[in-house]
PDB file of C-alpha atoms in Angstrom:
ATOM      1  CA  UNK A   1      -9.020-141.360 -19.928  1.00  0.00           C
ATOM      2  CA  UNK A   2      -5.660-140.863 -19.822  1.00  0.00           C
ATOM      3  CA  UNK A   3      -5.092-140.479 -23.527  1.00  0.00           C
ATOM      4  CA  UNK A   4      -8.043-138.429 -24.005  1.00  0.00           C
ATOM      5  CA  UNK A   5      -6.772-135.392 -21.427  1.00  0.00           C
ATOM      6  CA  UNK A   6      -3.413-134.631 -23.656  1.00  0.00           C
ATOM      7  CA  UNK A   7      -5.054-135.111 -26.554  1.00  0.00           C
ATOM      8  CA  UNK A   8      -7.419-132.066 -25.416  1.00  0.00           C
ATOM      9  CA  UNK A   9      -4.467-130.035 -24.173  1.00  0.00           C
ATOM     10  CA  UNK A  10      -3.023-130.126 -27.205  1.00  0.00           C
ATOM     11  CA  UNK A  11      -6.002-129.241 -29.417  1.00  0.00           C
ATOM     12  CA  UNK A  12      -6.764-126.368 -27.099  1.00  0.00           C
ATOM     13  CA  UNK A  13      -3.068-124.717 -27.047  1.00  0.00           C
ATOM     14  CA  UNK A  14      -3.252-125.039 -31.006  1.00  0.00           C
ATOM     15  CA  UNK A  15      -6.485-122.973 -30.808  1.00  0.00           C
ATOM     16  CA  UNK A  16      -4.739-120.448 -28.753  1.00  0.00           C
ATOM     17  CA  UNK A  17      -1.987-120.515 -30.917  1.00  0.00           C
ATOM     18  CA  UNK A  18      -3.562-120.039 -34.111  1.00  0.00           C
ATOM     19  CA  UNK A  19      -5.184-116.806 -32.652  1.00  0.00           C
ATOM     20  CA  UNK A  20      -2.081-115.082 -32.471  1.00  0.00           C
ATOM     21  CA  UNK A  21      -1.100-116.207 -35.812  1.00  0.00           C
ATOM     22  CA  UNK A  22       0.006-113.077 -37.614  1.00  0.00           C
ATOM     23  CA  UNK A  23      -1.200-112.074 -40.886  1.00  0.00           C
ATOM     24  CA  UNK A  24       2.169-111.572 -42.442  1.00  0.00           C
ATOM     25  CA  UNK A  25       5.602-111.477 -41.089  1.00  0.00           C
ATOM     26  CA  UNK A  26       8.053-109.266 -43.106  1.00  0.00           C
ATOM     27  CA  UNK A  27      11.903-109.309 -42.795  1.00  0.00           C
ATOM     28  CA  UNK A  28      13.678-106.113 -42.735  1.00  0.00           C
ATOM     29  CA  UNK A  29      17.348-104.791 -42.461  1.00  0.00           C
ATOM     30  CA  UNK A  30      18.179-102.100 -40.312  1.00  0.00           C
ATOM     31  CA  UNK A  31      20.755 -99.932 -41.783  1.00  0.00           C
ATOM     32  CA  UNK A  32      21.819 -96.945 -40.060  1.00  0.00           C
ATOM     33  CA  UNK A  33      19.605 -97.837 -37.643  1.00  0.00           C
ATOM     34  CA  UNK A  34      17.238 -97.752 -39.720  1.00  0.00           C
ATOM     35  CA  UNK A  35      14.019-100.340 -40.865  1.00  0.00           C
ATOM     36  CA  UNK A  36      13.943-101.313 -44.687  1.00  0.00           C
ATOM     37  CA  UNK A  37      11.876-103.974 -46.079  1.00  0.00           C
ATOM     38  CA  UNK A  38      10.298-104.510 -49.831  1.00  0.00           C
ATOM     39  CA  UNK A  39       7.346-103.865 -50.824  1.00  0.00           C
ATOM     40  CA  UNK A  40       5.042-104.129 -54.153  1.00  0.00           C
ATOM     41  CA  UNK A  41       3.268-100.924 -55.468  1.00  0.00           C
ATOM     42  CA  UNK A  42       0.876-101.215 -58.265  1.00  0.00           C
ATOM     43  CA  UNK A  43       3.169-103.030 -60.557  1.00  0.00           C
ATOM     44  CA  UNK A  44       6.867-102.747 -59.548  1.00  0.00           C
ATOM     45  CA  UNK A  45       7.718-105.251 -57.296  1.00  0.00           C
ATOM     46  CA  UNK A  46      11.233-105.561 -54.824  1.00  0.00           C
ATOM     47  CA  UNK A  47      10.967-101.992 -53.782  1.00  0.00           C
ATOM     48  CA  UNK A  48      12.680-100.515 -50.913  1.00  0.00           C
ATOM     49  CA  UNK A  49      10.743 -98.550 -48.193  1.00  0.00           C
ATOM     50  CA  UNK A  50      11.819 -97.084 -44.661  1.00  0.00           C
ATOM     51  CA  UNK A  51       9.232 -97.814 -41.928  1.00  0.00           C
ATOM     52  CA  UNK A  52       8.686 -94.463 -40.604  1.00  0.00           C
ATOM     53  CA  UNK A  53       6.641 -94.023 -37.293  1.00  0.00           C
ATOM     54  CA  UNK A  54       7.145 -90.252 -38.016  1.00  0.00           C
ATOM     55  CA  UNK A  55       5.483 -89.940 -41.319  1.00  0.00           C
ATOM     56  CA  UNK A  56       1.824 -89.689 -41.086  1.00  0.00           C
ATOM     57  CA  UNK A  57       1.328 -90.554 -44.942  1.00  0.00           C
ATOM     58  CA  UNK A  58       3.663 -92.600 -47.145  1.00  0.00           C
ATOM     59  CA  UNK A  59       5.998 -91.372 -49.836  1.00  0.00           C
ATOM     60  CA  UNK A  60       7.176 -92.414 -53.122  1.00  0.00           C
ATOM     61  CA  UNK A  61      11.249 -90.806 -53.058  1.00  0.00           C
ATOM     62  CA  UNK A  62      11.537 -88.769 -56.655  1.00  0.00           C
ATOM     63  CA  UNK A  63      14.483 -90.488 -57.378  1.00  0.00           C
ATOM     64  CA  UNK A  64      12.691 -93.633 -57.692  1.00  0.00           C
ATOM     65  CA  UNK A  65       9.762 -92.091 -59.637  1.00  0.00           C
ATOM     66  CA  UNK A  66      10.904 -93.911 -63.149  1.00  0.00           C
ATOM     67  CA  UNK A  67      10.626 -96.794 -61.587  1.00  0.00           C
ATOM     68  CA  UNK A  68       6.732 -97.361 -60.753  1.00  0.00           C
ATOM     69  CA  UNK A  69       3.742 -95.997 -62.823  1.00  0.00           C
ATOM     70  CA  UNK A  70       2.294 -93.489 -60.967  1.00  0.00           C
ATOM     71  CA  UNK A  71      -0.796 -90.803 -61.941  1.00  0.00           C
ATOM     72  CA  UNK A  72       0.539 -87.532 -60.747  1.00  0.00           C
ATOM     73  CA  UNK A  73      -2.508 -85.766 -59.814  1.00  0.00           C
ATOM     74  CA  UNK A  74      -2.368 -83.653 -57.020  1.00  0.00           C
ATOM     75  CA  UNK A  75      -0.022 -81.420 -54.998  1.00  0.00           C
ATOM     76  CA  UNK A  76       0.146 -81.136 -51.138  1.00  0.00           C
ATOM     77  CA  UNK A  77       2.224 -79.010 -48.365  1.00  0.00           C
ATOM     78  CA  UNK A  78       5.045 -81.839 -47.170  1.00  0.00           C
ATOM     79  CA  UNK A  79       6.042 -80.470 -43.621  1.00  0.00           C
ATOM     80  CA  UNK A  80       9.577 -81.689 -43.052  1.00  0.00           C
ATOM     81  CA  UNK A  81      11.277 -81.472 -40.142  1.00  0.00           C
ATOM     82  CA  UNK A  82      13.023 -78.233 -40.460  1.00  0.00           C
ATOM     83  CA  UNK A  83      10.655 -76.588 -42.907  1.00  0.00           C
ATOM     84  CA  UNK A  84       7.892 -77.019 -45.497  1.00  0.00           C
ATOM     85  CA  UNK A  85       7.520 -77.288 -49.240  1.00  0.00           C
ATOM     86  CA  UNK A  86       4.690 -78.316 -52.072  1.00  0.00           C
ATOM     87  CA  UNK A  87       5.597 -81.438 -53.440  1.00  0.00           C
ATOM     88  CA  UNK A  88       3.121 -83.349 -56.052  1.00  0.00           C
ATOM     89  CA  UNK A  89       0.962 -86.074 -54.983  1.00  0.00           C
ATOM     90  CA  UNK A  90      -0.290 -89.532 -56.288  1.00  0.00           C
ATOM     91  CA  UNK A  91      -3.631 -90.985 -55.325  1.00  0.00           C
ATOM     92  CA  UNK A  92      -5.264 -94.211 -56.036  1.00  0.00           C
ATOM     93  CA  UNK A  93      -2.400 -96.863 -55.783  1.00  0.00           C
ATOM     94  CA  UNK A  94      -1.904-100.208 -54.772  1.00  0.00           C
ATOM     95  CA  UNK A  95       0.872-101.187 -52.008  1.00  0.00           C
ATOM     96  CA  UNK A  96       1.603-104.810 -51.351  1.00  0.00           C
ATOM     97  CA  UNK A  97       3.210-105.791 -48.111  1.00  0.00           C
ATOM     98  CA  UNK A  98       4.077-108.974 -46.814  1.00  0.00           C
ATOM     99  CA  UNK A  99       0.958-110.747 -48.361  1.00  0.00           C
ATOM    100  CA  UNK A 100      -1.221-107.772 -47.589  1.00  0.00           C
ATOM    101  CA  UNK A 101      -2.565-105.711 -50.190  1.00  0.00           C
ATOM    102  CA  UNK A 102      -3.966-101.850 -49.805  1.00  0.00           C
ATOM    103  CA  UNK A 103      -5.849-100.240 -52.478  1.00  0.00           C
ATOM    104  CA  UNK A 104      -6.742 -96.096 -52.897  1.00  0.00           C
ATOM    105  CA  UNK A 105      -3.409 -95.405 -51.101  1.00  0.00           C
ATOM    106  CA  UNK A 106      -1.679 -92.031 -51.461  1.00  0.00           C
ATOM    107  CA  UNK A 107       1.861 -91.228 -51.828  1.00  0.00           C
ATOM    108  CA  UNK A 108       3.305 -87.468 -51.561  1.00  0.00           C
ATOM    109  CA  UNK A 109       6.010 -87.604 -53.951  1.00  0.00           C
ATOM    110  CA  UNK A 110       9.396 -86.115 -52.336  1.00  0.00           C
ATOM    111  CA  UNK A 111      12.702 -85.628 -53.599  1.00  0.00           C
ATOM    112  CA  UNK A 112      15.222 -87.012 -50.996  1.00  0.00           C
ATOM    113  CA  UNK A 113      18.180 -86.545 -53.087  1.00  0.00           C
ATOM    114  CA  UNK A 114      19.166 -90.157 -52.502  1.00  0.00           C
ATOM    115  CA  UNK A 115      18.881 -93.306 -54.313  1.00  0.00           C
ATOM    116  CA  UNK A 116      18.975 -95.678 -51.507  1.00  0.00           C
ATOM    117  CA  UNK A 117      15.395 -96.179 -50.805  1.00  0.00           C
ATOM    118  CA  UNK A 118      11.971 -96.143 -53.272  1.00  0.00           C
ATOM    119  CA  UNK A 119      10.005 -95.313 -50.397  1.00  0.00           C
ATOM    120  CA  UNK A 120       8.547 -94.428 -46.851  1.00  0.00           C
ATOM    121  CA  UNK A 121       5.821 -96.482 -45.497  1.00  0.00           C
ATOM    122  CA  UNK A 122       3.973 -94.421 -42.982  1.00  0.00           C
ATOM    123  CA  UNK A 123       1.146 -94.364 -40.084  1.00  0.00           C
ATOM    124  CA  UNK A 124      -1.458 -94.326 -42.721  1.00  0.00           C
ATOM    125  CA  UNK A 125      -0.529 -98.089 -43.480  1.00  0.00           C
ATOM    126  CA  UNK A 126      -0.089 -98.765 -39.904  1.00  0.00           C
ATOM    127  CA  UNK A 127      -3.397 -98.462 -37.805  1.00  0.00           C
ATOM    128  CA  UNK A 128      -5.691-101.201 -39.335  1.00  0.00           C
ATOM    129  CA  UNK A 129      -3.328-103.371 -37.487  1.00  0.00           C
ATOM    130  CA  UNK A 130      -1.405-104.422 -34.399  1.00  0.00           C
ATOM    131  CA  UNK A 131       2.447-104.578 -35.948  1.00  0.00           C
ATOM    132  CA  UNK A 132       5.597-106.044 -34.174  1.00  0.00           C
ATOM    133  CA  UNK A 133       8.940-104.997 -34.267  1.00  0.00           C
ATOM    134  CA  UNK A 134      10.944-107.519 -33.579  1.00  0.00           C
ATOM    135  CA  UNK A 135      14.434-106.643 -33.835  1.00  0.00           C
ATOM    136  CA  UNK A 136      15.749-109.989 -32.694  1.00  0.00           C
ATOM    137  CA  UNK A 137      14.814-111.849 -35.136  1.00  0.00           C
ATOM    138  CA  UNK A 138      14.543-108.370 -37.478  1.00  0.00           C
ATOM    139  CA  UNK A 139      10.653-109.380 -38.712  1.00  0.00           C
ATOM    140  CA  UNK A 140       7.634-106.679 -39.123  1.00  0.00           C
ATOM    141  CA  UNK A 141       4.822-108.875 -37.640  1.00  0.00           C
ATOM    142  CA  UNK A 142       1.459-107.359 -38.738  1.00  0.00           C
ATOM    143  CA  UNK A 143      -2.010-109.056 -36.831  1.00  0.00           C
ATOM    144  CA  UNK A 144      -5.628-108.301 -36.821  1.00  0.00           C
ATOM    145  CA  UNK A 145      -6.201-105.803 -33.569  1.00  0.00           C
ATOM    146  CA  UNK A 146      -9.712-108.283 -32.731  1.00  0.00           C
ATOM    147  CA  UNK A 147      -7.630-111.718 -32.249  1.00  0.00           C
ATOM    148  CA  UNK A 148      -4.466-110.325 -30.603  1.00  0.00           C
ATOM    149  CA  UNK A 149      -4.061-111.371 -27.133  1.00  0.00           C
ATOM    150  CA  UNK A 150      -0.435-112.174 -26.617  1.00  0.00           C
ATOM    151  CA  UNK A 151       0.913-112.233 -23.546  1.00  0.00           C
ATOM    152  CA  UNK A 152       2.989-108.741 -22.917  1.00  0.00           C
ATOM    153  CA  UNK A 153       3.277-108.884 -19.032  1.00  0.00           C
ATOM    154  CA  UNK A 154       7.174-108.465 -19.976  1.00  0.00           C
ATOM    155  CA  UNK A 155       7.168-105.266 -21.975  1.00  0.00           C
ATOM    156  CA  UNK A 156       6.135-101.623 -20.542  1.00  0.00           C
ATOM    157  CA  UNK A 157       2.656-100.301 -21.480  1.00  0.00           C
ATOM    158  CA  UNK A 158       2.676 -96.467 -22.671  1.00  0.00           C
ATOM    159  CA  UNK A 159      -0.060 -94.972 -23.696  1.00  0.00           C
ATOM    160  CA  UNK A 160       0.050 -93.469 -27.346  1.00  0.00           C
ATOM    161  CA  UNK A 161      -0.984 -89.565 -27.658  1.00  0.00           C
ATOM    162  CA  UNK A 162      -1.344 -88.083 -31.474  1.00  0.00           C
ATOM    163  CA  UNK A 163      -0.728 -84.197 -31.115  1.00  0.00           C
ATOM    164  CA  UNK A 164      -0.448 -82.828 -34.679  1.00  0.00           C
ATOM    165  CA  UNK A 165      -1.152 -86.997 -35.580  1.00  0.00           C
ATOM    166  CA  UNK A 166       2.086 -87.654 -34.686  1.00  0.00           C
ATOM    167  CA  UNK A 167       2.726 -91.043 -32.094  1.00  0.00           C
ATOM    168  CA  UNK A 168       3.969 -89.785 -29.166  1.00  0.00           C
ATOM    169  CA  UNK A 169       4.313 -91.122 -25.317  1.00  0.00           C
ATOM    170  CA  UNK A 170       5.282 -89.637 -22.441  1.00  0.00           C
ATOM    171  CA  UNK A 171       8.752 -89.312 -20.907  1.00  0.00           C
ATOM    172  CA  UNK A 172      11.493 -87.390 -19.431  1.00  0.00           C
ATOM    173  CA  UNK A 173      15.200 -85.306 -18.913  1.00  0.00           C
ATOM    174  CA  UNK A 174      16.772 -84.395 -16.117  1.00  0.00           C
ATOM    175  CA  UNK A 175      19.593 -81.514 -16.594  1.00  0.00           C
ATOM    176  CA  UNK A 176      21.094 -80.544 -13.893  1.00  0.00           C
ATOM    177  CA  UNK A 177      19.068 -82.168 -11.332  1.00  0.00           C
ATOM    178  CA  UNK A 178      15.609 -81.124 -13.044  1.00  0.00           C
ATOM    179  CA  UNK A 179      13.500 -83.122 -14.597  1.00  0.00           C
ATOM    180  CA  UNK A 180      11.639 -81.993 -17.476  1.00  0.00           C
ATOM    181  CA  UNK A 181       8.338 -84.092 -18.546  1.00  0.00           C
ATOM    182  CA  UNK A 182       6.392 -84.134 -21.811  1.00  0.00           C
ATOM    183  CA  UNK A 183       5.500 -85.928 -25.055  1.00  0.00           C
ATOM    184  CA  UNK A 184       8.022 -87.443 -27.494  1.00  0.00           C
ATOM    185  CA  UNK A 185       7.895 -88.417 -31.050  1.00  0.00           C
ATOM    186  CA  UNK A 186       8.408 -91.495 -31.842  1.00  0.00           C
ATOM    187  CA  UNK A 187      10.431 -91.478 -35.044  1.00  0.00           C
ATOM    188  CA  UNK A 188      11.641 -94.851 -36.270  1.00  0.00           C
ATOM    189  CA  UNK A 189      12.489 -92.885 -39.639  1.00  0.00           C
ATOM    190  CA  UNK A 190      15.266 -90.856 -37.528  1.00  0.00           C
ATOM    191  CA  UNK A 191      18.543 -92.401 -37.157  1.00  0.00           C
ATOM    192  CA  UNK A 192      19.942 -90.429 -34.581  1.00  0.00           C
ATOM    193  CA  UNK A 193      18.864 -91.048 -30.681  1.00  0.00           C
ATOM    194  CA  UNK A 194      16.931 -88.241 -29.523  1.00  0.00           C
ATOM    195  CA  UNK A 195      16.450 -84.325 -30.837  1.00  0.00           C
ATOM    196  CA  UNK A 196      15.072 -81.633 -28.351  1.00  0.00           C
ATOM    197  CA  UNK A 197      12.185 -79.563 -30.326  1.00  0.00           C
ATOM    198  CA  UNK A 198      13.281 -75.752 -30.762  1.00  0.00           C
ATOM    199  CA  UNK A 199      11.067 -73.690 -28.666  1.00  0.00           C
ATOM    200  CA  UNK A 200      11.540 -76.775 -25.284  1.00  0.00           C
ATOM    201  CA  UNK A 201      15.773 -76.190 -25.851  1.00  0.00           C
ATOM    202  CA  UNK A 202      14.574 -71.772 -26.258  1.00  0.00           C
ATOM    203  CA  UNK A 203      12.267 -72.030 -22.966  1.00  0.00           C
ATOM    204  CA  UNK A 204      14.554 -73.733 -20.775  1.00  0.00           C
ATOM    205  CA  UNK A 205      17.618 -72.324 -21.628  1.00  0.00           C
ATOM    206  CA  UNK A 206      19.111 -75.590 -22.233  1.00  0.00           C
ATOM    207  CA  UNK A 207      21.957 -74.936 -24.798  1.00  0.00           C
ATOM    208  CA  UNK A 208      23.739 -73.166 -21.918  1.00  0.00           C
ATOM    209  CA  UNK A 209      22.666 -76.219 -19.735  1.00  0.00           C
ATOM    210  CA  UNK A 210      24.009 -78.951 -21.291  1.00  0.00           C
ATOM    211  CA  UNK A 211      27.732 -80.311 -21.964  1.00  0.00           C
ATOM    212  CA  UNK A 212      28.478 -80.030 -26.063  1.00  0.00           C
ATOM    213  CA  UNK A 213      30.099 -82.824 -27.382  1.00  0.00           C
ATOM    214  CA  UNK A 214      29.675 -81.812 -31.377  1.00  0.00           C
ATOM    215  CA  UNK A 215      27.730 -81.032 -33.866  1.00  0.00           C
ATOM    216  CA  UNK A 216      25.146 -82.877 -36.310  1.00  0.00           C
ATOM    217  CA  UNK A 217      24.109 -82.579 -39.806  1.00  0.00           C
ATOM    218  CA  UNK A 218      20.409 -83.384 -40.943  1.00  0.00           C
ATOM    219  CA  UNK A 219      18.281 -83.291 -43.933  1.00  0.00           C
ATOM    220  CA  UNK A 220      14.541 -82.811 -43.272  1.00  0.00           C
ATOM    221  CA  UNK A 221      11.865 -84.007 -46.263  1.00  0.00           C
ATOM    222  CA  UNK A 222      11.900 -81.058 -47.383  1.00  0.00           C
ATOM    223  CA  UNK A 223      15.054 -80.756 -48.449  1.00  0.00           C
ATOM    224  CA  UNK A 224      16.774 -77.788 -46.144  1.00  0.00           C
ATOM    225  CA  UNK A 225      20.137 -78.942 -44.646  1.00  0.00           C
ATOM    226  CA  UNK A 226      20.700 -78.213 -41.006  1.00  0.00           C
ATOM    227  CA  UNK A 227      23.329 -78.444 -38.289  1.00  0.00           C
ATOM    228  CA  UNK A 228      22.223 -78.638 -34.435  1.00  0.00           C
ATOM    229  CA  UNK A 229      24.486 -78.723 -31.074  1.00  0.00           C
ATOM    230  CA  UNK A 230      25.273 -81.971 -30.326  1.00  0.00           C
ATOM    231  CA  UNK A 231      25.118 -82.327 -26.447  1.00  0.00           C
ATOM    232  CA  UNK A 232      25.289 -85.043 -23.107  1.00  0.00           C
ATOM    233  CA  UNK A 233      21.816 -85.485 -21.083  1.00  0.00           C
ATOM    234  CA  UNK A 234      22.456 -86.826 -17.477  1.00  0.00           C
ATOM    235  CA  UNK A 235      19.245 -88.906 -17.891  1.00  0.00           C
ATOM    236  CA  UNK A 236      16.469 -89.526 -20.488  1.00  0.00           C
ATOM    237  CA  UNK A 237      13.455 -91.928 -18.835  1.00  0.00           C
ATOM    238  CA  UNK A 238      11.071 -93.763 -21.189  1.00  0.00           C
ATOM    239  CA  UNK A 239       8.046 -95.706 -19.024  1.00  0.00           C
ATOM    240  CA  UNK A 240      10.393 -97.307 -16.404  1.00  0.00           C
ATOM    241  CA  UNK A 241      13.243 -97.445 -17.781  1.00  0.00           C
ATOM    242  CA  UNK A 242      16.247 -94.653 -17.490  1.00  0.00           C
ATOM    243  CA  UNK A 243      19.400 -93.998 -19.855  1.00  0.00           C
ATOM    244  CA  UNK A 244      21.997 -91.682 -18.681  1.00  0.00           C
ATOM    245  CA  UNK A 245      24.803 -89.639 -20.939  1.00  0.00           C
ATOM    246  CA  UNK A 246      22.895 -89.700 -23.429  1.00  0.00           C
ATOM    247  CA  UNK A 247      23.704 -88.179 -26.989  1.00  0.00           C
ATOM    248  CA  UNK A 248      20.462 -85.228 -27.888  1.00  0.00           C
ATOM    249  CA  UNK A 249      20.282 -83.075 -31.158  1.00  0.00           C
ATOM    250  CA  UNK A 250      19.194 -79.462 -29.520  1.00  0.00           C
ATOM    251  CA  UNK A 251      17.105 -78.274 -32.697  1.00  0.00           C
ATOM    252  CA  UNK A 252      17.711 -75.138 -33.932  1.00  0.00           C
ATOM    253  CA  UNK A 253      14.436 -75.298 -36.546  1.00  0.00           C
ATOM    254  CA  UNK A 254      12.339 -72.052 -36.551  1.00  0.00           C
ATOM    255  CA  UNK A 255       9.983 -73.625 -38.429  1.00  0.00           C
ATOM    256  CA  UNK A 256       8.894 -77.711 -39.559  1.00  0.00           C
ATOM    257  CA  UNK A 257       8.570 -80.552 -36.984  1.00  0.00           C
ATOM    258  CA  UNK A 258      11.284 -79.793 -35.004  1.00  0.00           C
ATOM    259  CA  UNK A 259       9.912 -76.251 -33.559  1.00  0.00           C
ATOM    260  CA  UNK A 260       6.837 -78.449 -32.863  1.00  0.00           C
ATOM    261  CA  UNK A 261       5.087 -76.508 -29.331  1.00  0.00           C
ATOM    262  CA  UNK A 262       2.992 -79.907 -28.346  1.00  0.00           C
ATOM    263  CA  UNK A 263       6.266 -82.066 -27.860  1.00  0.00           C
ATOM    264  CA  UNK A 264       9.387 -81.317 -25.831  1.00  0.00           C
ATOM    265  CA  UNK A 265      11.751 -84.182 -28.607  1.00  0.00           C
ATOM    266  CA  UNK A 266      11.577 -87.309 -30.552  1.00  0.00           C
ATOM    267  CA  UNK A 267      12.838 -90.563 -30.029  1.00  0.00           C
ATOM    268  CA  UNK A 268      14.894 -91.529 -32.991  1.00  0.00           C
ATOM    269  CA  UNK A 269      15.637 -95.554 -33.952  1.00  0.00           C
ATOM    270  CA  UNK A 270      19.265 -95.339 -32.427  1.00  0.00           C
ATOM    271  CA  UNK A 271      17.170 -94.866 -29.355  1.00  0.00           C
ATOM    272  CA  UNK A 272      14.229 -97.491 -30.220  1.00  0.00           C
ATOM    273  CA  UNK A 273      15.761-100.258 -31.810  1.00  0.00           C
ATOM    274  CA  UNK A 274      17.155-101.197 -27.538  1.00  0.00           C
ATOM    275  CA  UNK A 275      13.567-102.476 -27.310  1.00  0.00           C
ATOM    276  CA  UNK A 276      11.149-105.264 -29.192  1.00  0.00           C
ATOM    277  CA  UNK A 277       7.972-103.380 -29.738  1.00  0.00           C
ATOM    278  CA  UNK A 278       4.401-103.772 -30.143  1.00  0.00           C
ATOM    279  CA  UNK A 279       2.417-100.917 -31.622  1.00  0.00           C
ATOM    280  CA  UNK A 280      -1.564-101.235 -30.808  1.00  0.00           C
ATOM    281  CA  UNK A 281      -3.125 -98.224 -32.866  1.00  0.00           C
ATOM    282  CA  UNK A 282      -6.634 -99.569 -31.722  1.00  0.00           C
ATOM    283  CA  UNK A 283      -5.824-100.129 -28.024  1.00  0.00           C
ATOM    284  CA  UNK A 284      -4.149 -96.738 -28.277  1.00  0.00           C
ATOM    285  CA  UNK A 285      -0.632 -98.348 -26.651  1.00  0.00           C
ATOM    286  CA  UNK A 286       2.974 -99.461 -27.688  1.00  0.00           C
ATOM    287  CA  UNK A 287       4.806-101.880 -25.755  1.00  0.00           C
ATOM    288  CA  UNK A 288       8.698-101.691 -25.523  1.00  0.00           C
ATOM    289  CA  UNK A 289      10.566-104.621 -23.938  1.00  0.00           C
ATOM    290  CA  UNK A 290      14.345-105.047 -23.847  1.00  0.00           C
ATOM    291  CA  UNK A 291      16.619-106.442 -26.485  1.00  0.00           C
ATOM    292  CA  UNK A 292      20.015-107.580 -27.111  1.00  0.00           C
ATOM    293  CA  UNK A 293      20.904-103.834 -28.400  1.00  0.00           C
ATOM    294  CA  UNK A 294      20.087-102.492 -25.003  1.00  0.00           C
ATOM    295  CA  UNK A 295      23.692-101.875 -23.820  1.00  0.00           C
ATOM    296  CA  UNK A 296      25.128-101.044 -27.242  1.00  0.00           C
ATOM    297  CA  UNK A 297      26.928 -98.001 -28.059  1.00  0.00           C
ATOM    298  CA  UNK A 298      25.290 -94.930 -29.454  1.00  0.00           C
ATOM    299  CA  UNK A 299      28.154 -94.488 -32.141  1.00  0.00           C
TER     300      UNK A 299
END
């Protein structure tokens, strides 16, 4: 009897285990603070894309065009973040990720004016699965949404809202000793920390609010350049957690993603890579925990 009991232990932890085996794990790089990792589309293998939480479909960058065969059959309205633009659009590709392979995919074909990435992989590919980011060990983890039941009883549970599609939680500012509440973006494409939509920074007055500290310099998808106030919030809360003097674009768009009325700002990866995170699509919740970047500087 003795020997029997571990035996049993064993088998049943490897039955546990096996459940929470994911379906591919991807390395990635983050540059810039930014997530690259290669990818296969139809037949061009070792192909570059940025993991974008903010794009809502995936994109094959112009520059890169020559490089994949692609049937250019369509055209569609690309809203970038400071504007829009018709750009042409490819339908009925293959992507390979990882060892998972998606048919009838289509990319919007933009022209980034850059040569440093083939592509952006977008929510589209996202939401048939529960996905890891596990920038510790710097791995995609993808899993099927049925069999995942890891424990999180360490991370923070936030509910995921989609105004205008876009992931979004809830969260917070406090300027001068009032806090503002609303939905942010969560943009994992973005390499800055955080940017204040246009009409939120209009309404509450808050380039007058807010201690300037410079200026940035951003290029939407759609190809307009644009420079925004660069400015110190006392205090930026995300689930239970609070960062204070913290960098914030104050977007001056008038039109594009960043005058967006049904979110006060977006969280940019300077601001998301602090935390390992678990996107559940299906469940409708991400789960942000901690990581080694947590106390590293913004610049």
């Amino acid at each position: 009897m003795k020997k029997i009991i571990p035996i049993t232990l064993i088998f049943f932890c490897t039955s546990i285990w096996a459940q929470i085996n994911p379906i591919t794990t991807i390395p990635f790089t983050l540059e810039n603070n930014s997530i690259y990792f290669y990818c296969k589309v139809n037949s061009s293998d070792s192909l570059k894309f940025l993991f974008d939480t903010g794009a809502n479909g995936s994109v094959i960058n112009e520059q890169a065009k020559q490089k994949i065969p692609l049937k250019i059959n369509n055209q569609s309205l690309n809203v970038g973040s400071n504007g829009t633009n018709l750009v042409s659009q490819s339908s009925d590709n293959a992507i390979t990720f990882g060892n998972i392979t998606k048919t009838n995919i289509d990319f919007t074909i933009i022209p980034y004016g850059t040569t440093t990435f083939d592509g952006v992989f977008g929510t589209n590919l996202m939401t048939e699965y529960v996905i890891e980011i596990d920038y510790s060990k710097n791995e995609l983890r993808f899993y099927e949404p049925v069999t995942y039941n890891k424990d999180l009883s360490d991370y923070d549970a936030l509910k995921i809202y989609l105004p205008g599609n876009y992931m979004s939680i809830k969260g917070s500012i406090t300027v001068k000793g009032k806090r503002y509440s609303g939905l942010f973006g969560l943009d994992t494409g973005a390499d800055n920390v955080l940017t204040l939509s246009s009409p939120f920074v209009t309404r509450n007055e808050l380039v007058n609010k807010t201690i300037k500290i410079g200026a940035s310099v951003s290029q939407g998808s759609d190809g307009t350049e644009y420079e925004n106030p660069l400015v110190l919030l006392p205090e930026v809360s995300i689930g239970l957690k609070s960062f204070y003097r913290i960098p914030a674009d104050l977007s001056m768009s008038t039109e594009g993603v960043d005058a967006a009325t049904d979110k006060i700002g977006f969280l940019g990866n300077n601001l998301l890579k602090r935390f390992n995170v678990v996107i559940n699509l299906k469940r409708g919740f991400i789960y942000l925990t901690p990581n080694h970047n947590l106390y590293t500087n913004f610049f």
